[in-house]
PDB file of C-alpha atoms in Angstrom:
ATOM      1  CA  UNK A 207      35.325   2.948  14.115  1.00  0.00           C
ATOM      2  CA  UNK A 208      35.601   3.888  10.532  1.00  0.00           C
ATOM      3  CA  UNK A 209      38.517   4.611   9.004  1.00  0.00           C
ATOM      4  CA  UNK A 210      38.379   8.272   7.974  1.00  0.00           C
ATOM      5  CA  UNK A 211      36.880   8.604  11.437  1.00  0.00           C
ATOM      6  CA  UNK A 212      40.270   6.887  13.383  1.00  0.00           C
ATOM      7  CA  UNK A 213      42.256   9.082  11.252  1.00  0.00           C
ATOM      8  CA  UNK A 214      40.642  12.376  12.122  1.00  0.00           C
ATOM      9  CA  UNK A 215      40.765  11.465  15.832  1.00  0.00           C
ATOM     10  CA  UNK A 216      44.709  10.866  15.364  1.00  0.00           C
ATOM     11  CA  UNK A 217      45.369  13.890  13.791  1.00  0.00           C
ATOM     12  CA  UNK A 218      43.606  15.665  16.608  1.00  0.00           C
ATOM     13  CA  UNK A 219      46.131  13.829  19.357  1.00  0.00           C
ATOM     14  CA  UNK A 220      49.028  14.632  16.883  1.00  0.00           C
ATOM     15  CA  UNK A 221      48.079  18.524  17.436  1.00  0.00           C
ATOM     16  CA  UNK A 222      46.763  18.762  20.896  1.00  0.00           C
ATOM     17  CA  UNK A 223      50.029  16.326  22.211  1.00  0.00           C
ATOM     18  CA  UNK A 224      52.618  18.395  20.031  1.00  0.00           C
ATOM     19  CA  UNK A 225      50.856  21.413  21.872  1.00  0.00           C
ATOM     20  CA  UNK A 226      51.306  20.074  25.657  1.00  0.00           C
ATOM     21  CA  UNK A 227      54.645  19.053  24.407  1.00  0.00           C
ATOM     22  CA  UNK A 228      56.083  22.117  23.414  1.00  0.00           C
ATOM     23  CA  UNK A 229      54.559  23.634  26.650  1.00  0.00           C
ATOM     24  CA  UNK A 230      55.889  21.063  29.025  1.00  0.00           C
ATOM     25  CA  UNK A 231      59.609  21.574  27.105  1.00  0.00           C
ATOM     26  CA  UNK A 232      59.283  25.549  27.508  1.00  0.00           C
ATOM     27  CA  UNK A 233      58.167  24.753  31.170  1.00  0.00           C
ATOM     28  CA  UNK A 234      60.677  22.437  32.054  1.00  0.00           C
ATOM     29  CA  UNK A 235      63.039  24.782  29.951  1.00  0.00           C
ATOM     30  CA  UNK A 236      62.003  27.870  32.195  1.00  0.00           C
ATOM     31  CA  UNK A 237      65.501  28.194  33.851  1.00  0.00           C
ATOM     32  CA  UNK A 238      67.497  28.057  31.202  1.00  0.00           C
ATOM     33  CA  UNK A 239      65.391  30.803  29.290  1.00  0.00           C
ATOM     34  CA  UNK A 240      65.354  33.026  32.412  1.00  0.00           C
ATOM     35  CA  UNK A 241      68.984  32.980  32.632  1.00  0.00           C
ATOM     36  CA  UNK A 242      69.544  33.488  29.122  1.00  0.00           C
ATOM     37  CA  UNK A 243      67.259  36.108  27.980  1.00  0.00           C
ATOM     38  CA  UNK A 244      65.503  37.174  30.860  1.00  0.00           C
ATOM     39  CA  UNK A 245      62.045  36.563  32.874  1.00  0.00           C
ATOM     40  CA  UNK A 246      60.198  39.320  31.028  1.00  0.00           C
ATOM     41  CA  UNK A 247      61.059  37.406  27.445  1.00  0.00           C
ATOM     42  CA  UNK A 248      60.362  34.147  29.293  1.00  0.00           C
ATOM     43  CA  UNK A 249      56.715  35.580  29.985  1.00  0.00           C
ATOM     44  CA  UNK A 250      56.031  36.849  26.789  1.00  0.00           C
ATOM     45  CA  UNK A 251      57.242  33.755  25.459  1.00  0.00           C
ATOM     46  CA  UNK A 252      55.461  31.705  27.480  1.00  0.00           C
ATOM     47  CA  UNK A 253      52.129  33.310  26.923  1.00  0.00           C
ATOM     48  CA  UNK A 254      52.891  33.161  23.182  1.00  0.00           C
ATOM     49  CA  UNK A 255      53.042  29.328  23.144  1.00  0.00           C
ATOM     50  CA  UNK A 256      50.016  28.528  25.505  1.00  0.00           C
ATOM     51  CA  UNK A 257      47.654  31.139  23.701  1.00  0.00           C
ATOM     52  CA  UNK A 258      48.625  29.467  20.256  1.00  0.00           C
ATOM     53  CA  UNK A 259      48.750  25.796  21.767  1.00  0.00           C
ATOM     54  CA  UNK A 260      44.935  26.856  23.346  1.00  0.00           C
ATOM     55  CA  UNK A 261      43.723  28.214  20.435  1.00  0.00           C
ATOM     56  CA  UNK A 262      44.871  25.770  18.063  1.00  0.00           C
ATOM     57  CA  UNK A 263      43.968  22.590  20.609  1.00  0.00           C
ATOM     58  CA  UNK A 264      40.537  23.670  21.016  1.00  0.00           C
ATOM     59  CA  UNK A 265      40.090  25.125  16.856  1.00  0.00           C
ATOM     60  CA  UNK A 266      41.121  21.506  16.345  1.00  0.00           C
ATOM     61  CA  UNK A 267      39.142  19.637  19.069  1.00  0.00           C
ATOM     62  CA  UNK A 268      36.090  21.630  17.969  1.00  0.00           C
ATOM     63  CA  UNK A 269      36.533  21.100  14.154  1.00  0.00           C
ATOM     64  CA  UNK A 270      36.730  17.329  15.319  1.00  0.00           C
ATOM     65  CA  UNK A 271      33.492  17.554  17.241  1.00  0.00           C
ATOM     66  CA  UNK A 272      32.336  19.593  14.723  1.00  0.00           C
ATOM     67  CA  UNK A 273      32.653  16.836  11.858  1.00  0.00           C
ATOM     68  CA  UNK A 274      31.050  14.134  14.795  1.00  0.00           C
ATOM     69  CA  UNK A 275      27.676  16.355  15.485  1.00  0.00           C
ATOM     70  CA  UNK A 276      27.807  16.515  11.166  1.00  0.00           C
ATOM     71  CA  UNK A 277      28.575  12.288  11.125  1.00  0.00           C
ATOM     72  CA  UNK A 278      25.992  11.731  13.843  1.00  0.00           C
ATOM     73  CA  UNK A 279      23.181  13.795  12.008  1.00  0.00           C
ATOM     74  CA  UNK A 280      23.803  12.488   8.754  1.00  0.00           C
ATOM     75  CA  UNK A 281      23.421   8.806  10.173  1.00  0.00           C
ATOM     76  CA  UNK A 282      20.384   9.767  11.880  1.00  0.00           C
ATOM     77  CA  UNK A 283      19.087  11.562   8.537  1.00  0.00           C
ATOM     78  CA  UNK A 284      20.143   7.550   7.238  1.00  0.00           C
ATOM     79  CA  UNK A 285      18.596   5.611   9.082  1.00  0.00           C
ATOM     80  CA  UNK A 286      15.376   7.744   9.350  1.00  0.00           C
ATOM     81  CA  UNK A 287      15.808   7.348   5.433  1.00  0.00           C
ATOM     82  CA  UNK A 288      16.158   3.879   5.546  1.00  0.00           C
ATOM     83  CA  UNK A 289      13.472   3.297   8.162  1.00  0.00           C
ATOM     84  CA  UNK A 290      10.878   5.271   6.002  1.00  0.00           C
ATOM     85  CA  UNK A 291      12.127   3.224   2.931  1.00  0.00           C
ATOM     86  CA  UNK A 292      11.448   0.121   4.724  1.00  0.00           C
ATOM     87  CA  UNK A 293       8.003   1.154   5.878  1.00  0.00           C
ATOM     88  CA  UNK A 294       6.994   2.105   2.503  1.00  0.00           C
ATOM     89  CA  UNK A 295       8.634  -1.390   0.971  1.00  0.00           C
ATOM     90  CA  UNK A 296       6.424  -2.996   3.948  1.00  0.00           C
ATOM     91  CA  UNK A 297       3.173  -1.353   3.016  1.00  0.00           C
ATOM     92  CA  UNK A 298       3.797  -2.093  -0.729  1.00  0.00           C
ATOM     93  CA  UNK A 299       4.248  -5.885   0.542  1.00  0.00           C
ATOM     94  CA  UNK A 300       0.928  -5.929   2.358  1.00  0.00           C
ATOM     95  CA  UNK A 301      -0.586  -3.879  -0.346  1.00  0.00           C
ATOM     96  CA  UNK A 302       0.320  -6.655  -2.498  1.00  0.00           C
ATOM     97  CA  UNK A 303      -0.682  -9.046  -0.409  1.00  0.00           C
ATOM     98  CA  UNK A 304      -4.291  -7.742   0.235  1.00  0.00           C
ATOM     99  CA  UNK A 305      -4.502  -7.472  -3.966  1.00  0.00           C
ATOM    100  CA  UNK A 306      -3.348 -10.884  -3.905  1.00  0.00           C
ATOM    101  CA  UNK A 307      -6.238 -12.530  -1.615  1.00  0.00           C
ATOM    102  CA  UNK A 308      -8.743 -10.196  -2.965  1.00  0.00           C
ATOM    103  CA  UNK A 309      -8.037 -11.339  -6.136  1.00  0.00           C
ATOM    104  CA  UNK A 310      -7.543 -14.578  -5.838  1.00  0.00           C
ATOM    105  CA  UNK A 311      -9.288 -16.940  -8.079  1.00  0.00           C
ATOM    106  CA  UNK A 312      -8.210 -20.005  -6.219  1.00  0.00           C
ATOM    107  CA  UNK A 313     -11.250 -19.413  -3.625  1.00  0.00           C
ATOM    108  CA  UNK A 314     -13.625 -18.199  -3.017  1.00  0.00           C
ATOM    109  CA  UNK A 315     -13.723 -14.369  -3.780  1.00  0.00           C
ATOM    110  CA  UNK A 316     -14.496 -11.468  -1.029  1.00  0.00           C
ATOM    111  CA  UNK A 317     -16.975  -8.719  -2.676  1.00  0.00           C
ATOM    112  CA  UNK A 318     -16.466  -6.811   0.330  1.00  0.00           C
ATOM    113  CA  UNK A 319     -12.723  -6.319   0.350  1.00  0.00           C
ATOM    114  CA  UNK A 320     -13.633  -5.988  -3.702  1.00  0.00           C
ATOM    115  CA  UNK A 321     -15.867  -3.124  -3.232  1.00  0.00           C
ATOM    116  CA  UNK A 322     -12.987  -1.867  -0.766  1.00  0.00           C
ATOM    117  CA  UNK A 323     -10.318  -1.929  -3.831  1.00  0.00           C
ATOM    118  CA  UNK A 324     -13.210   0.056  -6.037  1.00  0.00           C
ATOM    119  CA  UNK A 325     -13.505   2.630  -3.448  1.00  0.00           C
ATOM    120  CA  UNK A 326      -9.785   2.623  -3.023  1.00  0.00           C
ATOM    121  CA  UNK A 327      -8.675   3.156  -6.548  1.00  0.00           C
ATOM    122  CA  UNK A 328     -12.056   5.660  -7.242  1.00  0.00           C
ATOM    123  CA  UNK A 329     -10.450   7.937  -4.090  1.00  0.00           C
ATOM    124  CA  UNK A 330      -6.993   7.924  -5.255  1.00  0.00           C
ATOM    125  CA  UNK A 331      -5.063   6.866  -8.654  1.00  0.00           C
ATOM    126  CA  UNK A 332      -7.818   6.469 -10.718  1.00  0.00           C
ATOM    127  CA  UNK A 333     -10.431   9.289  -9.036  1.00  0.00           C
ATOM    128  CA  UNK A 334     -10.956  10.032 -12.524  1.00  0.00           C
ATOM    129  CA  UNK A 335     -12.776   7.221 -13.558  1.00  0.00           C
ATOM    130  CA  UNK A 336     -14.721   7.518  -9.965  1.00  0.00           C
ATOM    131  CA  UNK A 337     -18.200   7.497 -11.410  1.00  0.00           C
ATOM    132  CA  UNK A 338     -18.212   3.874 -13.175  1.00  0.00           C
ATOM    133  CA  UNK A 339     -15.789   2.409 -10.580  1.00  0.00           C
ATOM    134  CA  UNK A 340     -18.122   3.116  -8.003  1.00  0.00           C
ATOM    135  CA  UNK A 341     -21.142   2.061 -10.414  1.00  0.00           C
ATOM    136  CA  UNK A 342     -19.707  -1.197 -10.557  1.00  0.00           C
ATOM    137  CA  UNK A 343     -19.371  -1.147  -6.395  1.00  0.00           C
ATOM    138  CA  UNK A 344     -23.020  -0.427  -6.609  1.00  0.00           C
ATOM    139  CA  UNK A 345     -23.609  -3.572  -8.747  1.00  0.00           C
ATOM    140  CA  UNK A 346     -22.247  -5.340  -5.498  1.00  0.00           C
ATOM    141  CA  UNK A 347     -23.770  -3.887  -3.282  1.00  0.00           C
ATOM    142  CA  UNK A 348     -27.316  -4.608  -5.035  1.00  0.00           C
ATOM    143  CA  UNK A 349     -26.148  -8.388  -5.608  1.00  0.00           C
ATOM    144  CA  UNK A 350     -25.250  -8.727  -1.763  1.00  0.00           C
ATOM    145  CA  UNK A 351     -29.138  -7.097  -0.986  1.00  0.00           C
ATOM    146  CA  UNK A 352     -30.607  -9.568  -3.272  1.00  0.00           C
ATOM    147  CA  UNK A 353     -28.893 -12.267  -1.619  1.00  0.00           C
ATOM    148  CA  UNK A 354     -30.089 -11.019   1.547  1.00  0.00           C
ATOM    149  CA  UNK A 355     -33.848 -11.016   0.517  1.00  0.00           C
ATOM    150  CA  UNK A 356     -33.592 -14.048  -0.789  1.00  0.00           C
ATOM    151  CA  UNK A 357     -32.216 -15.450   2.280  1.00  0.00           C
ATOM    152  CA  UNK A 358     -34.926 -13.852   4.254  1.00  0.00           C
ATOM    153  CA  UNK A 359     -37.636 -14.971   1.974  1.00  0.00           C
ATOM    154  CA  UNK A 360     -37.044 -18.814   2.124  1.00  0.00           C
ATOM    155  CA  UNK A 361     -36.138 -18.674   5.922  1.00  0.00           C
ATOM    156  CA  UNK A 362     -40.042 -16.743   6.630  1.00  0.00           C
ATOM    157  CA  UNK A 363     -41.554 -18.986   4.218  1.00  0.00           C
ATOM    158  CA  UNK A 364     -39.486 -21.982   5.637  1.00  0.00           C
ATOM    159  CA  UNK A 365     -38.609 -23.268   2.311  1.00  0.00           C
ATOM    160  CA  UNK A 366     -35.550 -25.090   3.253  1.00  0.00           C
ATOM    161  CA  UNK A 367     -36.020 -27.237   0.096  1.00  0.00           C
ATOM    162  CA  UNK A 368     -35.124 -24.346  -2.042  1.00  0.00           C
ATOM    163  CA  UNK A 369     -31.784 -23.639  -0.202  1.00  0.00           C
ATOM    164  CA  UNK A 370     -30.168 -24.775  -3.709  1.00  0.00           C
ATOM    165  CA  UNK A 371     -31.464 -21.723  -4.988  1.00  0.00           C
ATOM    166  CA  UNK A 372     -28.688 -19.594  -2.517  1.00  0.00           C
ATOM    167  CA  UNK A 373     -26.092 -21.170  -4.146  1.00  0.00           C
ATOM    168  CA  UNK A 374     -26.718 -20.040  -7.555  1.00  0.00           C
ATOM    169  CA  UNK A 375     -27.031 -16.263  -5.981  1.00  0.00           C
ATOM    170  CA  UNK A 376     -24.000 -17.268  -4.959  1.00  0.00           C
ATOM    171  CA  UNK A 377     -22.587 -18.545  -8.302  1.00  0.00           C
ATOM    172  CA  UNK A 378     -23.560 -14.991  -9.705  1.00  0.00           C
ATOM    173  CA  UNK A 379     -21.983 -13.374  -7.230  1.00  0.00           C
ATOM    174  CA  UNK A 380     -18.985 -14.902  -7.742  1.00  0.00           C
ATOM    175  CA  UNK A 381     -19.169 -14.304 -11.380  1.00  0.00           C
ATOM    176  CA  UNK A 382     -19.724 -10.804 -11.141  1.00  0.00           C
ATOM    177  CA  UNK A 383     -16.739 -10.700  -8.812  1.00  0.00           C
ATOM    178  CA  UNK A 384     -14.510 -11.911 -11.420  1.00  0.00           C
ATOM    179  CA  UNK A 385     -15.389  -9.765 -13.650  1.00  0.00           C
ATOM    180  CA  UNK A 386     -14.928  -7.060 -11.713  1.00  0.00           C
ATOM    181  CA  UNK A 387     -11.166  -8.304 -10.943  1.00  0.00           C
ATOM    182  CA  UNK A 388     -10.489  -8.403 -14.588  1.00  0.00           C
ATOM    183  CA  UNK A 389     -11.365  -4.247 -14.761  1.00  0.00           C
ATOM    184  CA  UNK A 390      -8.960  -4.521 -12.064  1.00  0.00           C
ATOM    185  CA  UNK A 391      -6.375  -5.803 -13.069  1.00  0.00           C
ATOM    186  CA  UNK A 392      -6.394  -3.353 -16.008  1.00  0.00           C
ATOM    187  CA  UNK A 393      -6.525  -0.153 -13.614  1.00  0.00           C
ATOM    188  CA  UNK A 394      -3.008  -2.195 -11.950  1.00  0.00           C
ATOM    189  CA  UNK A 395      -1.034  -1.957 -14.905  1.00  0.00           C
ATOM    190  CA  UNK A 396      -2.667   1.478 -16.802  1.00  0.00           C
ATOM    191  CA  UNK A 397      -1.441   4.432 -16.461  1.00  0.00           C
ATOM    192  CA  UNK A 398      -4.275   7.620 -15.555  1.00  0.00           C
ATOM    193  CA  UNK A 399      -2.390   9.922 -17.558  1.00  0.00           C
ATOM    194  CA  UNK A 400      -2.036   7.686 -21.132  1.00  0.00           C
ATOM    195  CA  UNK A 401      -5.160   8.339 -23.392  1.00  0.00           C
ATOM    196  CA  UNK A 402      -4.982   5.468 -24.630  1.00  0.00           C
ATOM    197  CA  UNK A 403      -5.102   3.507 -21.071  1.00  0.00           C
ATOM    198  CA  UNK A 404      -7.612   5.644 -20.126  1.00  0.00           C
ATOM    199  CA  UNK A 405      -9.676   4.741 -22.656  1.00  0.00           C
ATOM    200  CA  UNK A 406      -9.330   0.864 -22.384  1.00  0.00           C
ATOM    201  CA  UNK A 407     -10.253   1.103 -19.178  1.00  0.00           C
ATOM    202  CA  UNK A 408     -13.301   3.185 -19.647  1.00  0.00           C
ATOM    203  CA  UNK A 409     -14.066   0.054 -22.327  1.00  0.00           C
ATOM    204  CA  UNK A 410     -13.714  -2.542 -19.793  1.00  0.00           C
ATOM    205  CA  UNK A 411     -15.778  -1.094 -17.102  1.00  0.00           C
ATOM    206  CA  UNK A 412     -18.374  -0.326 -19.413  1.00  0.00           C
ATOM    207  CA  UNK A 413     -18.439  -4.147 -20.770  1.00  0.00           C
ATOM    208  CA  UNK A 414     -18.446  -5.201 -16.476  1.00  0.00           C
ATOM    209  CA  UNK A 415     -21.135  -2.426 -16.088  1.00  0.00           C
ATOM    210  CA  UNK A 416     -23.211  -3.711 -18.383  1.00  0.00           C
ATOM    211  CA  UNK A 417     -22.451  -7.930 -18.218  1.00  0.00           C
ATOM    212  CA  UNK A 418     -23.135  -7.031 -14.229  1.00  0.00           C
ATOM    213  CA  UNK A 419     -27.035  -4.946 -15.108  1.00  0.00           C
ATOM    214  CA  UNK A 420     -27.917  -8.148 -17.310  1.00  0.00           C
ATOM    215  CA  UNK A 421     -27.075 -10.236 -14.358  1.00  0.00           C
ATOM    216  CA  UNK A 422     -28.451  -7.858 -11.845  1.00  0.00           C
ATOM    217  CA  UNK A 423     -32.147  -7.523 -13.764  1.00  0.00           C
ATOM    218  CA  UNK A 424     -32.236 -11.369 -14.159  1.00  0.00           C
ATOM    219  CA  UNK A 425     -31.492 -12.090 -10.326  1.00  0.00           C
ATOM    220  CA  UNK A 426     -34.339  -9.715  -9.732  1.00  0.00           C
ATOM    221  CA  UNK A 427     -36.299 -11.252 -11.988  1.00  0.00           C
ATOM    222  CA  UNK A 428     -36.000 -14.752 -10.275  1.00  0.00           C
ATOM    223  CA  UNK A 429     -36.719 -13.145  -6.946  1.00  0.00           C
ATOM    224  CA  UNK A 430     -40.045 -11.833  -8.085  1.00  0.00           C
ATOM    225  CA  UNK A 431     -40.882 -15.321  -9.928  1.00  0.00           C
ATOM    226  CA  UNK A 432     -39.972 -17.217  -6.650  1.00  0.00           C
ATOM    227  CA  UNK A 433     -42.434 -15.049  -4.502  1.00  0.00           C
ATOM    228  CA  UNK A 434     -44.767 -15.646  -6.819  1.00  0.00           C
ATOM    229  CA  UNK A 435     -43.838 -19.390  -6.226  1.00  0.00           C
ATOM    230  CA  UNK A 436     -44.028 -19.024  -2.613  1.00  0.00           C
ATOM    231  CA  UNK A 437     -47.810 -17.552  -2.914  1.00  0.00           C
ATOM    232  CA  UNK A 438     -48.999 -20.345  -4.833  1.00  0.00           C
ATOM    233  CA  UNK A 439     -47.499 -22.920  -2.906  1.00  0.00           C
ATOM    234  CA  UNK A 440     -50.565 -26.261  -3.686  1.00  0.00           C
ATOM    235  CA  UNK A 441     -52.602 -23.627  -6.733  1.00  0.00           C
ATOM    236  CA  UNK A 442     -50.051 -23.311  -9.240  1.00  0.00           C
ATOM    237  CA  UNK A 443     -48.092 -25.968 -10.905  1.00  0.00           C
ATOM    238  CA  UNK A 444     -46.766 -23.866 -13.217  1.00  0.00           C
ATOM    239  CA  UNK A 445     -44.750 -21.775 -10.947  1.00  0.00           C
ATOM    240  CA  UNK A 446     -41.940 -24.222 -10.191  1.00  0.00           C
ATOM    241  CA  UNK A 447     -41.729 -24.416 -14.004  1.00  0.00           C
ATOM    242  CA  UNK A 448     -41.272 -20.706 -14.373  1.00  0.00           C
ATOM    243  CA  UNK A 449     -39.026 -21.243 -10.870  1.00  0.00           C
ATOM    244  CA  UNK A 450     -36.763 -22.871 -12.973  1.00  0.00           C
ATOM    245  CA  UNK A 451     -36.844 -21.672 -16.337  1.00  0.00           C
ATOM    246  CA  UNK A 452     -35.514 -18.598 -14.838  1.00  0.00           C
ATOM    247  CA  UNK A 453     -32.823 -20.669 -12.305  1.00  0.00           C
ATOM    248  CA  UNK A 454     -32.158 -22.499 -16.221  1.00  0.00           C
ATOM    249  CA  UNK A 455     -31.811 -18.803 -17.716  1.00  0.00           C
ATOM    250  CA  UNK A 456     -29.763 -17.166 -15.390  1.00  0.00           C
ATOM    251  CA  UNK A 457     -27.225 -20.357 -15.298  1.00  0.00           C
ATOM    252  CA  UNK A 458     -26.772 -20.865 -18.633  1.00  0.00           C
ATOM    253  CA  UNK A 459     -25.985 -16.567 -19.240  1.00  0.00           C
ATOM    254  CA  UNK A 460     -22.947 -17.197 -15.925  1.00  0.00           C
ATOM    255  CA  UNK A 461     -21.865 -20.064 -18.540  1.00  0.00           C
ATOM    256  CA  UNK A 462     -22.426 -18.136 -21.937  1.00  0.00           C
ATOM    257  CA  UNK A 463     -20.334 -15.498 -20.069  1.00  0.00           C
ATOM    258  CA  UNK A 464     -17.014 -17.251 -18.949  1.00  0.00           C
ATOM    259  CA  UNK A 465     -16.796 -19.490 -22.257  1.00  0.00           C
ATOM    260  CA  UNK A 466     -16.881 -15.951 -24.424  1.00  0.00           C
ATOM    261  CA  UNK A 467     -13.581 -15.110 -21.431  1.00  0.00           C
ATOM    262  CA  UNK A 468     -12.115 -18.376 -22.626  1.00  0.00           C
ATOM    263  CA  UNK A 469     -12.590 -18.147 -26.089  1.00  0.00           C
TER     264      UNK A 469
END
């Protein structure tokens, strides 16, 4: 029991036992009194004492259970307190968490859950900037389509000795990705009402925006050339030559790319 608590609940005994005291002594004392002065002062005395020993038992006993209801709701107010507190210091933890695997270099990056964060931040702290942040979730979106025709197209044409080709879809992916977690990063640590932030952030999106159409038109480019390549399967040698000029092309920009981050 806490202190201040233990020395409330003695001060209430002090009071309530003086009280029964003092009636038990004019009780006992009852005699005497009657003897002395009389039954009618006995009575009035006697009603004098117990009304003031009721009145101030019970103004004390309910002051007491007064100050418990007042203890009891302020540790429920508490703990409701520190119950939201530790919700909130839970989500930030899994918030921090989820930005942690999304944007993760050490593997292999999710443009899902990445185009989830765009949404995210277009929706809510940066809804400002929700135009280019979902124009870059568009850029995705188109990258994981072209990855899907392309998939389709060798698997109709059964040109499992072109599977190498999914892996530098993938490769672009990937580096579009990264780039996007870069503009990321940024929108973690600006602030949507500096001018200045805002700015810097409308720079890097528009540097992803337009690293990601470059990327975007090439990839399209290829898919069209490797059709082609597919249609003149036996009456073209040239194709596979254009095949992988643009394979050579679209490389070589990924690499051009993430040696100007490094530099």
């Amino acid at each position: 029991m806490p202190e201040r608590k233990r020395i409330k609940l003695i001060y209430v005994v002090i009071v309530v036992g003086g009280a029964a005291l003092v009636c038990l002594w004019l009780h006992l004392s009852m005699h005497g009194i009657v003897i002395r002065y009389g039954i009618r002062f006995y009575r009035g005395l006697r009603n004098a004492v117990y009304g003031a020993g009721a009145v101030i038992s019970l103004a004390v006993t309910a002051l007491y259970a007064a100050g418990l209801v007042r203890q009891k709701r302020w540790q429920a107010a508490r703990d409701r307190e520190t119950a939201r507190d530790e919700v909130q210091r839970q989500e930030r933890m899994q918030e921090q968490e989820k930005h942690k695997e999304v944007l993760s270099v050490s593997k292999k990056m999710d443009s899902q859950k990445i185009r989830d964060l765009l949404t995210e931040y277009a929706a809510q702290k940066w809804n400002t900037l929700a135009q280019p942040l979902m124009q870059l979730k568009l850029q995705l979106d188109m990258m994981d389509e072209h990855q899907e025709k392309l998939s389709h197209l060798l698997d109709i044409n059964g040109a499992d000795a072109l599977a190498s080709t999914e892996d530098m879809l993938d490769r672009v992916e990937q580096y579009l990705c990264k780039n996007v977690r870069k503009v990321i990063n940024y929108l973690d640590v600006a602030e949507n009402d500096e001018e200045k932030d805002v700015r810097l952030v409308q720079e890097k999106l528009s540097v992803c925006h337009e690293e990601g159409q470059k990327q975007l038109v090439q990839v399209q480019e290829f898919l069209f050339a490797l059709a082609e390549f597919l249609n003149k399967q036996g009456e073209d040698d040239n194709s596979m030559e254009l095949l992988d000029v643009y394979k050579s092309t679209i490389l070589s920009s990924i690499e051009d790319g993430q040696r100007k981050d490094n530099a």
